[in-house]
Short mmCIF file of N, CA and C in Angstrom, two decimals:
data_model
loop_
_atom_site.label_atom_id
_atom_site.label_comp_id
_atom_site.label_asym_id
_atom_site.label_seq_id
_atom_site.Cartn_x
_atom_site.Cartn_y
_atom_site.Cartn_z
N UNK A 1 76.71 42.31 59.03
CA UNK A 1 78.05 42.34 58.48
C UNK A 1 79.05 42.01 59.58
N UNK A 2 80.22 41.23 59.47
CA UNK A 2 81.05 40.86 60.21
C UNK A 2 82.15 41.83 60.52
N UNK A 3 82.54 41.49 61.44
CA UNK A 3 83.22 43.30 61.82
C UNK A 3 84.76 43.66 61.05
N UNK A 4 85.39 42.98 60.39
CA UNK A 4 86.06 43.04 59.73
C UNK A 4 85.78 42.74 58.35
N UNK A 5 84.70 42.83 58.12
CA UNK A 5 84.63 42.59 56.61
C UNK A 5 84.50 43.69 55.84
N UNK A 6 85.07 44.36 54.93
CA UNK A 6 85.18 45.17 53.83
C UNK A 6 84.13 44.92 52.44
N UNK A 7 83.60 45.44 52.43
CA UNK A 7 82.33 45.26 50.87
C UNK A 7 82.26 46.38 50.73
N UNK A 8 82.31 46.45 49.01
CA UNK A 8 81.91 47.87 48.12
C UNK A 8 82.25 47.11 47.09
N UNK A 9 81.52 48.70 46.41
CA UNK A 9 81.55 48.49 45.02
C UNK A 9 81.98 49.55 44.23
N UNK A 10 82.84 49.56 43.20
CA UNK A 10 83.41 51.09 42.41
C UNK A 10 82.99 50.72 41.15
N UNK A 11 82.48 51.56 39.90
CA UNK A 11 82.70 51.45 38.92
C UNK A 11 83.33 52.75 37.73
N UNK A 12 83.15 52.67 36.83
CA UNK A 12 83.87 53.29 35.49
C UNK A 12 83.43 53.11 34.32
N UNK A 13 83.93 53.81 33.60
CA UNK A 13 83.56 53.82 31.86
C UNK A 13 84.39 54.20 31.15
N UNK A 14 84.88 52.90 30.21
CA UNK A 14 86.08 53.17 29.13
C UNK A 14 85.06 52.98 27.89
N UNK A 15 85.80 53.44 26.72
CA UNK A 15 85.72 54.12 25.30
C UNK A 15 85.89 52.58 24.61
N UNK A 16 86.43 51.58 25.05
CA UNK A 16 87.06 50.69 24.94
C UNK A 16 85.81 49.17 24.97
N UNK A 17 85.65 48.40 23.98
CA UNK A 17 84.47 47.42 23.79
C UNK A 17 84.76 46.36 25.40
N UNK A 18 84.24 45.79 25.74
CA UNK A 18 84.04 44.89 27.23
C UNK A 18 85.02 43.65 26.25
N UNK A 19 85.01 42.91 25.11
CA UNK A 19 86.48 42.49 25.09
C UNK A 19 87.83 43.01 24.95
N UNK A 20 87.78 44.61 24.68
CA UNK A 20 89.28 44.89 24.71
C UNK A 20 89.45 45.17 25.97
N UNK A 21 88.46 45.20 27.14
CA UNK A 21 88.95 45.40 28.48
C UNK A 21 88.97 44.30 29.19
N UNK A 22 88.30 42.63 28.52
CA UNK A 22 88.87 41.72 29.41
C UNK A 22 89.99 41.17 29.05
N UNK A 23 90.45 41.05 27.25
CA UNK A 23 91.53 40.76 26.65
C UNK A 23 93.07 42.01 27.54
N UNK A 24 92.55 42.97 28.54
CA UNK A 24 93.34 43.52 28.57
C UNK A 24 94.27 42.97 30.18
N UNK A 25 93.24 42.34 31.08
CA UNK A 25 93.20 42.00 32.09
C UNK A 25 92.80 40.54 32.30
N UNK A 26 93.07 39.91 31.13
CA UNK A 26 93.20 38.29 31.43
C UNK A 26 94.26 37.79 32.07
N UNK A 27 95.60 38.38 31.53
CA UNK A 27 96.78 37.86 31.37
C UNK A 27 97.06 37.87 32.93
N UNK A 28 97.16 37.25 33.90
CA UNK A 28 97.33 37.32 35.72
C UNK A 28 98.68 37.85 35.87
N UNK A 29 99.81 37.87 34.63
CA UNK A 29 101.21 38.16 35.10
C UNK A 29 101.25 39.77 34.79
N UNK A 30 99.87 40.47 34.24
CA UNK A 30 99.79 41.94 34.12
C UNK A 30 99.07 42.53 34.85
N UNK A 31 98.59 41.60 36.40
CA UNK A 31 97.93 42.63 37.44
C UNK A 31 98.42 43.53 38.14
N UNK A 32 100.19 43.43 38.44
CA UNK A 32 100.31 44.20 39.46
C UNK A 32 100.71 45.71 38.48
N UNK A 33 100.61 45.86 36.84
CA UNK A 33 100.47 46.91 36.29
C UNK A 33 99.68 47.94 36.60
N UNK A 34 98.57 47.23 36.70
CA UNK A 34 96.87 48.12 37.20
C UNK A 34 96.92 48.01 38.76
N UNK A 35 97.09 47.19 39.70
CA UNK A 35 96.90 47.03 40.60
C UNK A 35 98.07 47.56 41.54
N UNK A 36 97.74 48.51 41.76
CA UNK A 36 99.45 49.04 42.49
C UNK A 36 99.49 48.16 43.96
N UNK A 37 98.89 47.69 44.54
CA UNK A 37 98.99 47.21 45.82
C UNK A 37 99.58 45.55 45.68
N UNK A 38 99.50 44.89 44.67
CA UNK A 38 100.28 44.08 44.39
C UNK A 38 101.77 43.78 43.71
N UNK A 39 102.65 44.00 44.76
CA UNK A 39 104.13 43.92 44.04
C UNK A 39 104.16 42.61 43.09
N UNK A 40 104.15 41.54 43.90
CA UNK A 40 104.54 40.47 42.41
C UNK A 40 103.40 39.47 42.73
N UNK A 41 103.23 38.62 41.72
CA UNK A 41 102.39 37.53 41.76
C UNK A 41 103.14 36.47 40.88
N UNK A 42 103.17 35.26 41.21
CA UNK A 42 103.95 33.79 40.75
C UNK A 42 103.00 32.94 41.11
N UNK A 43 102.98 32.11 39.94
CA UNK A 43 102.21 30.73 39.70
C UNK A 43 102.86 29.96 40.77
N UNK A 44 101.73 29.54 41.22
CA UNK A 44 102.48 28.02 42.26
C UNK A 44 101.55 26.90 41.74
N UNK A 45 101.58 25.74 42.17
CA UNK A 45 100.69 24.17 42.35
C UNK A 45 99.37 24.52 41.89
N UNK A 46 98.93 23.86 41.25
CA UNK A 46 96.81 23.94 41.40
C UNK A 46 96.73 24.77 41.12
N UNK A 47 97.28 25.84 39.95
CA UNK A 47 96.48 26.98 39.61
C UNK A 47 96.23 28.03 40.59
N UNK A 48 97.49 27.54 41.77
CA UNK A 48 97.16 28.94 42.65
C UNK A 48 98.34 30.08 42.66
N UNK A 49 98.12 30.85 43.18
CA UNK A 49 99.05 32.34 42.77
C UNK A 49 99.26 32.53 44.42
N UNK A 50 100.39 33.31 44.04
CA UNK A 50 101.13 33.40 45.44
C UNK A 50 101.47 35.52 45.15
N UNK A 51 101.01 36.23 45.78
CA UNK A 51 100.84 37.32 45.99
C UNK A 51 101.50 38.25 46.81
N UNK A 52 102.52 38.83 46.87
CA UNK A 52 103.21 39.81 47.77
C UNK A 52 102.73 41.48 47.47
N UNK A 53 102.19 41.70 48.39
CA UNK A 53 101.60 43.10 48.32
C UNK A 53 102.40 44.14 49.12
N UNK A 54 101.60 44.88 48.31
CA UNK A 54 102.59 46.44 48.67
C UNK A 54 102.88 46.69 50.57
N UNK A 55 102.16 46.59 51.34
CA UNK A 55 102.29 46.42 52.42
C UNK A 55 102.45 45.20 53.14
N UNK A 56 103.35 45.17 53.94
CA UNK A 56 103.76 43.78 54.64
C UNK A 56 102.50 42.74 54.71
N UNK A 57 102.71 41.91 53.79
CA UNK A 57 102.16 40.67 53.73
C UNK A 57 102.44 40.25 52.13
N UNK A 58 101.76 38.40 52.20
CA UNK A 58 101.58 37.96 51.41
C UNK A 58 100.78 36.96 51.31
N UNK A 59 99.81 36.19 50.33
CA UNK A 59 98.63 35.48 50.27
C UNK A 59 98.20 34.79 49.10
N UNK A 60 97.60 33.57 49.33
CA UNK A 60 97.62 32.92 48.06
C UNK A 60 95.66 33.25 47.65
N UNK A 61 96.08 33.33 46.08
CA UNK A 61 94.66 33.66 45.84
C UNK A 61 94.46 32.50 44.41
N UNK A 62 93.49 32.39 43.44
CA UNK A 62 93.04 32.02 42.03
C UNK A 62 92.76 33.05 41.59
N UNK A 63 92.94 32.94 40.06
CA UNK A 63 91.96 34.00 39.25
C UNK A 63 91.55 32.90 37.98
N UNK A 64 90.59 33.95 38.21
CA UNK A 64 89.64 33.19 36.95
C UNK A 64 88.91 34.07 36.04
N UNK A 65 88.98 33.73 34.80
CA UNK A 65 88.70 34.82 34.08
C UNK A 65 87.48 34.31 33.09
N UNK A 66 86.65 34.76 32.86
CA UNK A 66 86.00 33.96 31.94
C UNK A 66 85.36 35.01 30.87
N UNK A 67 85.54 34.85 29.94
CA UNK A 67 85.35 35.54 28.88
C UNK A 67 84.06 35.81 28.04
N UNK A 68 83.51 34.74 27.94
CA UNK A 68 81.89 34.52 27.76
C UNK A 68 81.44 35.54 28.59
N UNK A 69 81.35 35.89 29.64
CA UNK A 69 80.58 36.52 30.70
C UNK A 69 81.65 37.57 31.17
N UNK A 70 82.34 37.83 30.88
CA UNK A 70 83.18 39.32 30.75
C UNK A 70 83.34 39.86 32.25
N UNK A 71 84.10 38.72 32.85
CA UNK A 71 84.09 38.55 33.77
C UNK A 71 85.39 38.01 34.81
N UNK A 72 86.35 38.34 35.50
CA UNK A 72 87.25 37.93 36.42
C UNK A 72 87.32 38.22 37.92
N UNK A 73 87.47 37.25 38.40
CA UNK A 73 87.56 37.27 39.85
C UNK A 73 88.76 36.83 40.36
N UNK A 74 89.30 37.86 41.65
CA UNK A 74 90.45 37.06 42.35
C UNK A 74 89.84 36.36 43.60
N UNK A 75 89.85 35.03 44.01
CA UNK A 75 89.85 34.61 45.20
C UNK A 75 90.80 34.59 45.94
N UNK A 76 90.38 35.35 47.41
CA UNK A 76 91.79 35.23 48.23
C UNK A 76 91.76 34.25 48.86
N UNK A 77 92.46 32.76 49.17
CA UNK A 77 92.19 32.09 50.15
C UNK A 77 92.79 32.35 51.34
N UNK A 78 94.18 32.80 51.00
CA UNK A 78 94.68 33.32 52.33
C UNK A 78 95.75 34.62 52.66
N UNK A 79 95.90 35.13 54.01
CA UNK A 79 97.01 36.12 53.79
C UNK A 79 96.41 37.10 54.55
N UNK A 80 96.55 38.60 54.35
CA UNK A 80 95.70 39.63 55.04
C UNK A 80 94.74 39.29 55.29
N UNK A 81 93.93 38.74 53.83
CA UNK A 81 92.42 39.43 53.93
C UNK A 81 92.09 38.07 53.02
N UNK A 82 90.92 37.53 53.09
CA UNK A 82 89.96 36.18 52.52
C UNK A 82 89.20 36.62 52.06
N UNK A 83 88.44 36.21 50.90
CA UNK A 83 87.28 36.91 50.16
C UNK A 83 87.54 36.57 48.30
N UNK A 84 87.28 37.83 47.77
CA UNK A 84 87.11 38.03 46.46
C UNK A 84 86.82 39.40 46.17
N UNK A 85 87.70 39.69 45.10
CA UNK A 85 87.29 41.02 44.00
C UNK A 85 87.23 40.33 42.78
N UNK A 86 85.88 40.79 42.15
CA UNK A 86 85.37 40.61 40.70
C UNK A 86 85.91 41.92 39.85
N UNK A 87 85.65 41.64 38.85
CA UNK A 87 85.17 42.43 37.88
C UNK A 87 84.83 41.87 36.57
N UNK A 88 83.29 42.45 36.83
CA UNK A 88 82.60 42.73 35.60
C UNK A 88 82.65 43.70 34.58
N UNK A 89 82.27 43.50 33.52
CA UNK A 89 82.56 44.29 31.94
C UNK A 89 81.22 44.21 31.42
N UNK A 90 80.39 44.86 31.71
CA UNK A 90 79.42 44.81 30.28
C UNK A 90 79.36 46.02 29.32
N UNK A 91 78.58 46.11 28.44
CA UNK A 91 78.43 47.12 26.80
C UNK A 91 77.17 48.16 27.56
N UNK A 92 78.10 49.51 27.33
CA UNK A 92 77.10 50.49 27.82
C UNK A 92 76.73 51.04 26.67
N UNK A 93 76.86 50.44 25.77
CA UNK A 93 76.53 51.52 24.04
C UNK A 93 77.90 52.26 23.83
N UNK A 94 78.43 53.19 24.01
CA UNK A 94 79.44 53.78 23.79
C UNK A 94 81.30 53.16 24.27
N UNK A 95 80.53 51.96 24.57
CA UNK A 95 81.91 51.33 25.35
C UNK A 95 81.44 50.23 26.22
N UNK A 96 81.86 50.36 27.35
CA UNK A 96 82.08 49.77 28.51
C UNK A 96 81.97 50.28 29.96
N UNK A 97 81.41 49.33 30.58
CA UNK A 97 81.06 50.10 31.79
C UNK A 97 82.03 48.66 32.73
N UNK A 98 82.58 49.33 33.80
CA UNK A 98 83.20 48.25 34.51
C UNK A 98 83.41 48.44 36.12
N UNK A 99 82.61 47.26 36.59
CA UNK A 99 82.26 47.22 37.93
C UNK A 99 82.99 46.20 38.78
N UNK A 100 83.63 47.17 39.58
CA UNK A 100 84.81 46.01 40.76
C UNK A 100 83.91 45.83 42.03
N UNK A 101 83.85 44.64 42.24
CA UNK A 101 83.01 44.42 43.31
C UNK A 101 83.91 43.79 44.45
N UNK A 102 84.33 44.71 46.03
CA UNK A 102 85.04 43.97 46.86
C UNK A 102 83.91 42.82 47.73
N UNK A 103 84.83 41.97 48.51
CA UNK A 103 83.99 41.42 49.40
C UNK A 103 84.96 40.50 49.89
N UNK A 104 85.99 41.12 51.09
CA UNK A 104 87.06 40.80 51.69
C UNK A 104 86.89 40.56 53.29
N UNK A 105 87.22 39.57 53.89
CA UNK A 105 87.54 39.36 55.61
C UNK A 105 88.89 39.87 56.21
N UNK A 106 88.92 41.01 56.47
CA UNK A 106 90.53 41.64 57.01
C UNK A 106 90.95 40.69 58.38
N UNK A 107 92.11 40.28 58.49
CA UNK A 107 92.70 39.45 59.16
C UNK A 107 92.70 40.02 60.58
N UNK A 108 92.97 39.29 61.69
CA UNK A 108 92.96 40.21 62.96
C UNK A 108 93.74 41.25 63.00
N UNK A 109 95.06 41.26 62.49
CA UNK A 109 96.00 42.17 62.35
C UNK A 109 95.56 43.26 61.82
N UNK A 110 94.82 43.24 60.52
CA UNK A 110 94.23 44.32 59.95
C UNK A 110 93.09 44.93 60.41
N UNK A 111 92.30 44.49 61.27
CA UNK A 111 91.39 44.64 61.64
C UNK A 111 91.18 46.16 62.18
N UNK A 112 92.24 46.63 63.18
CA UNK A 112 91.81 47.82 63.64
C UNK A 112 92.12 48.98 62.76
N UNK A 113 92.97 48.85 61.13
CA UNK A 113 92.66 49.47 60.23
C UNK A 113 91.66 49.43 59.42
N UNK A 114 90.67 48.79 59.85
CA UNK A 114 89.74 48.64 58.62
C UNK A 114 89.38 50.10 57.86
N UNK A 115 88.81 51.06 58.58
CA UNK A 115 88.83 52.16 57.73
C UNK A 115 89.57 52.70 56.57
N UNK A 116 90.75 52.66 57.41
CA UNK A 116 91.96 53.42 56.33
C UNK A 116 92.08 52.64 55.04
N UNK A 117 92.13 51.25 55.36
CA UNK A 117 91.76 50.07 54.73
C UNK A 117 90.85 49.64 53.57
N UNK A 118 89.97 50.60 53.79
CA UNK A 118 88.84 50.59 53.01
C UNK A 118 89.00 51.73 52.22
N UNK A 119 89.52 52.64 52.65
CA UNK A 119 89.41 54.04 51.97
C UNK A 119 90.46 53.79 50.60
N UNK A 120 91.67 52.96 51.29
CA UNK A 120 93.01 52.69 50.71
C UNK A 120 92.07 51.89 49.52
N UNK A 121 91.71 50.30 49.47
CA UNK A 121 91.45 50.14 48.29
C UNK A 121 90.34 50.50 47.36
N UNK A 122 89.63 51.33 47.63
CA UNK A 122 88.37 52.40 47.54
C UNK A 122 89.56 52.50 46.21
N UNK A 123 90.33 53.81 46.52
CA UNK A 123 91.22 54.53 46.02
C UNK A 123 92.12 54.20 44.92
N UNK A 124 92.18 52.86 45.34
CA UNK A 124 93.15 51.83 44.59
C UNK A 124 92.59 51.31 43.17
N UNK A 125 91.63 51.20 43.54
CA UNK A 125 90.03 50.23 42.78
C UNK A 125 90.21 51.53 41.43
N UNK A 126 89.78 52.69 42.43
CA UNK A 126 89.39 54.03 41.08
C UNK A 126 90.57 53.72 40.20
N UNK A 127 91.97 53.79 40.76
CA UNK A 127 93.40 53.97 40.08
C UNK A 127 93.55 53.09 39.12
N UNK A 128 93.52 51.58 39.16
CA UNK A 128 93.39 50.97 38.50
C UNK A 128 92.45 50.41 37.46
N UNK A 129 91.15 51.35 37.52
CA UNK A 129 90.20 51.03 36.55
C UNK A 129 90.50 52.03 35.75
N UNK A 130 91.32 52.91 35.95
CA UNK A 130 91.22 54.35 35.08
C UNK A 130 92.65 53.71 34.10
N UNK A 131 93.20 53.01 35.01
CA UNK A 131 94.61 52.29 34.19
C UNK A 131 94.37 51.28 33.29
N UNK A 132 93.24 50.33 33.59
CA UNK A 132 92.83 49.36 32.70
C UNK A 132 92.29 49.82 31.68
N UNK A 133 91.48 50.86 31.84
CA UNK A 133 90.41 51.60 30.96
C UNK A 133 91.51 52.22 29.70
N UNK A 134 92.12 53.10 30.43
CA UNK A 134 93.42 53.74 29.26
C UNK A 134 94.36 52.62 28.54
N UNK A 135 94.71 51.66 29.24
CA UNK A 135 95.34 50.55 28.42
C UNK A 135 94.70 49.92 27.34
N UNK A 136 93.18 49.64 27.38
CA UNK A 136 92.27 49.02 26.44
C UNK A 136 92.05 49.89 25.62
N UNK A 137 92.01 51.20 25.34
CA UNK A 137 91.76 52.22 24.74
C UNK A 137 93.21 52.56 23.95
N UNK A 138 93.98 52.37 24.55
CA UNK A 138 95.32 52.77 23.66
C UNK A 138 95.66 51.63 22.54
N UNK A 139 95.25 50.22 23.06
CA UNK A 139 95.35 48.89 21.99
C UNK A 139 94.50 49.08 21.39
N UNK A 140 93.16 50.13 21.06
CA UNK A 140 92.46 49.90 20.18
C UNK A 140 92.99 50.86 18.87
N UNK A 141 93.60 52.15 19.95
CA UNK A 141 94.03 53.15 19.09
C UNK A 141 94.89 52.36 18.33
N UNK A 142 96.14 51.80 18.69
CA UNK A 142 97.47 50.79 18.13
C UNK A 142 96.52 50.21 17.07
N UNK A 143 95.88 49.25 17.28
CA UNK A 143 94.88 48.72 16.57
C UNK A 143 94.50 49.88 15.31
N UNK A 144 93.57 50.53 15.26
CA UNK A 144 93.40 51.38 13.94
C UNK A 144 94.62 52.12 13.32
N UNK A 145 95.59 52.22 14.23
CA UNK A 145 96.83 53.08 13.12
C UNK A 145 97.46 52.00 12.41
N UNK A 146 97.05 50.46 12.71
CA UNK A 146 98.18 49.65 12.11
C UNK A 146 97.65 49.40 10.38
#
């Protein structure tokens, strides 16, 4: 492993079917809802996104979402940190099971935080799956009262 590189994996379980949780997290202009570490994100050129995060910086990434395979990834190309976070959605019988997979290069700057760093989006990861999870679950509720 490279000495700044960050890898893990968090997962969860919403009540909520694996399309009401990717229909919930397709939309790229509703990440920084779930994602507290991203203040804003704006479309630029080529389908790339331009990213200002909660702590001093900013970085251009893609997302791609693909639905067939219940599935989105952000690529970072540049900024803090280079890499990718996924997430997968598959059917656990009762719902959904949903697995964020990091696999980030922290920049030199970041580097001698890597710990805190790690702990931070550890933390972040839980926060926002518990936010995605309750959002998909409340459109289903909306959904049956209508």
């Amino acid at each position: 492993m490279k000495l700044g590189n960050v890898k893990f994996e968090v997962s969860a379980h919403s009540n909520a079917s694996p399309e009401d949780i990717i229909e919930t997290i397709v939309n790229w202009k509703d990440l920084p809802e779930y994602w507290h570490g991203m203040r804003e994100i704006n479309k630029t050129s080529g389908g790339m996104f331009l990213v200002r995060f909660a702590f001093p910086g900013e970085g251009k990434m893609s997302y791609i979402c693909d639905k067939e395979i219940s599935c989105c990834t952000e690529n970072y190309h540049s900024g803090p940190f280079t890499g990718f976070k996924r997430i997968e959605i598959s059917n656990n019988g009762s719902g959904s099971k949903i697995i964020v997979k990091w696999d980030v290069q922290l920049s030199l700057k970041l580097l001698f935080l890597k710990r805190f760093i790690t702990r931070h989006f550890r933390q972040g990861t839980e926060n926002a799956l518990r936010r995605i999870a309750e959002r998909a679950e409340q459109s289903i509720a909306l959904t049956a009262q209508a």
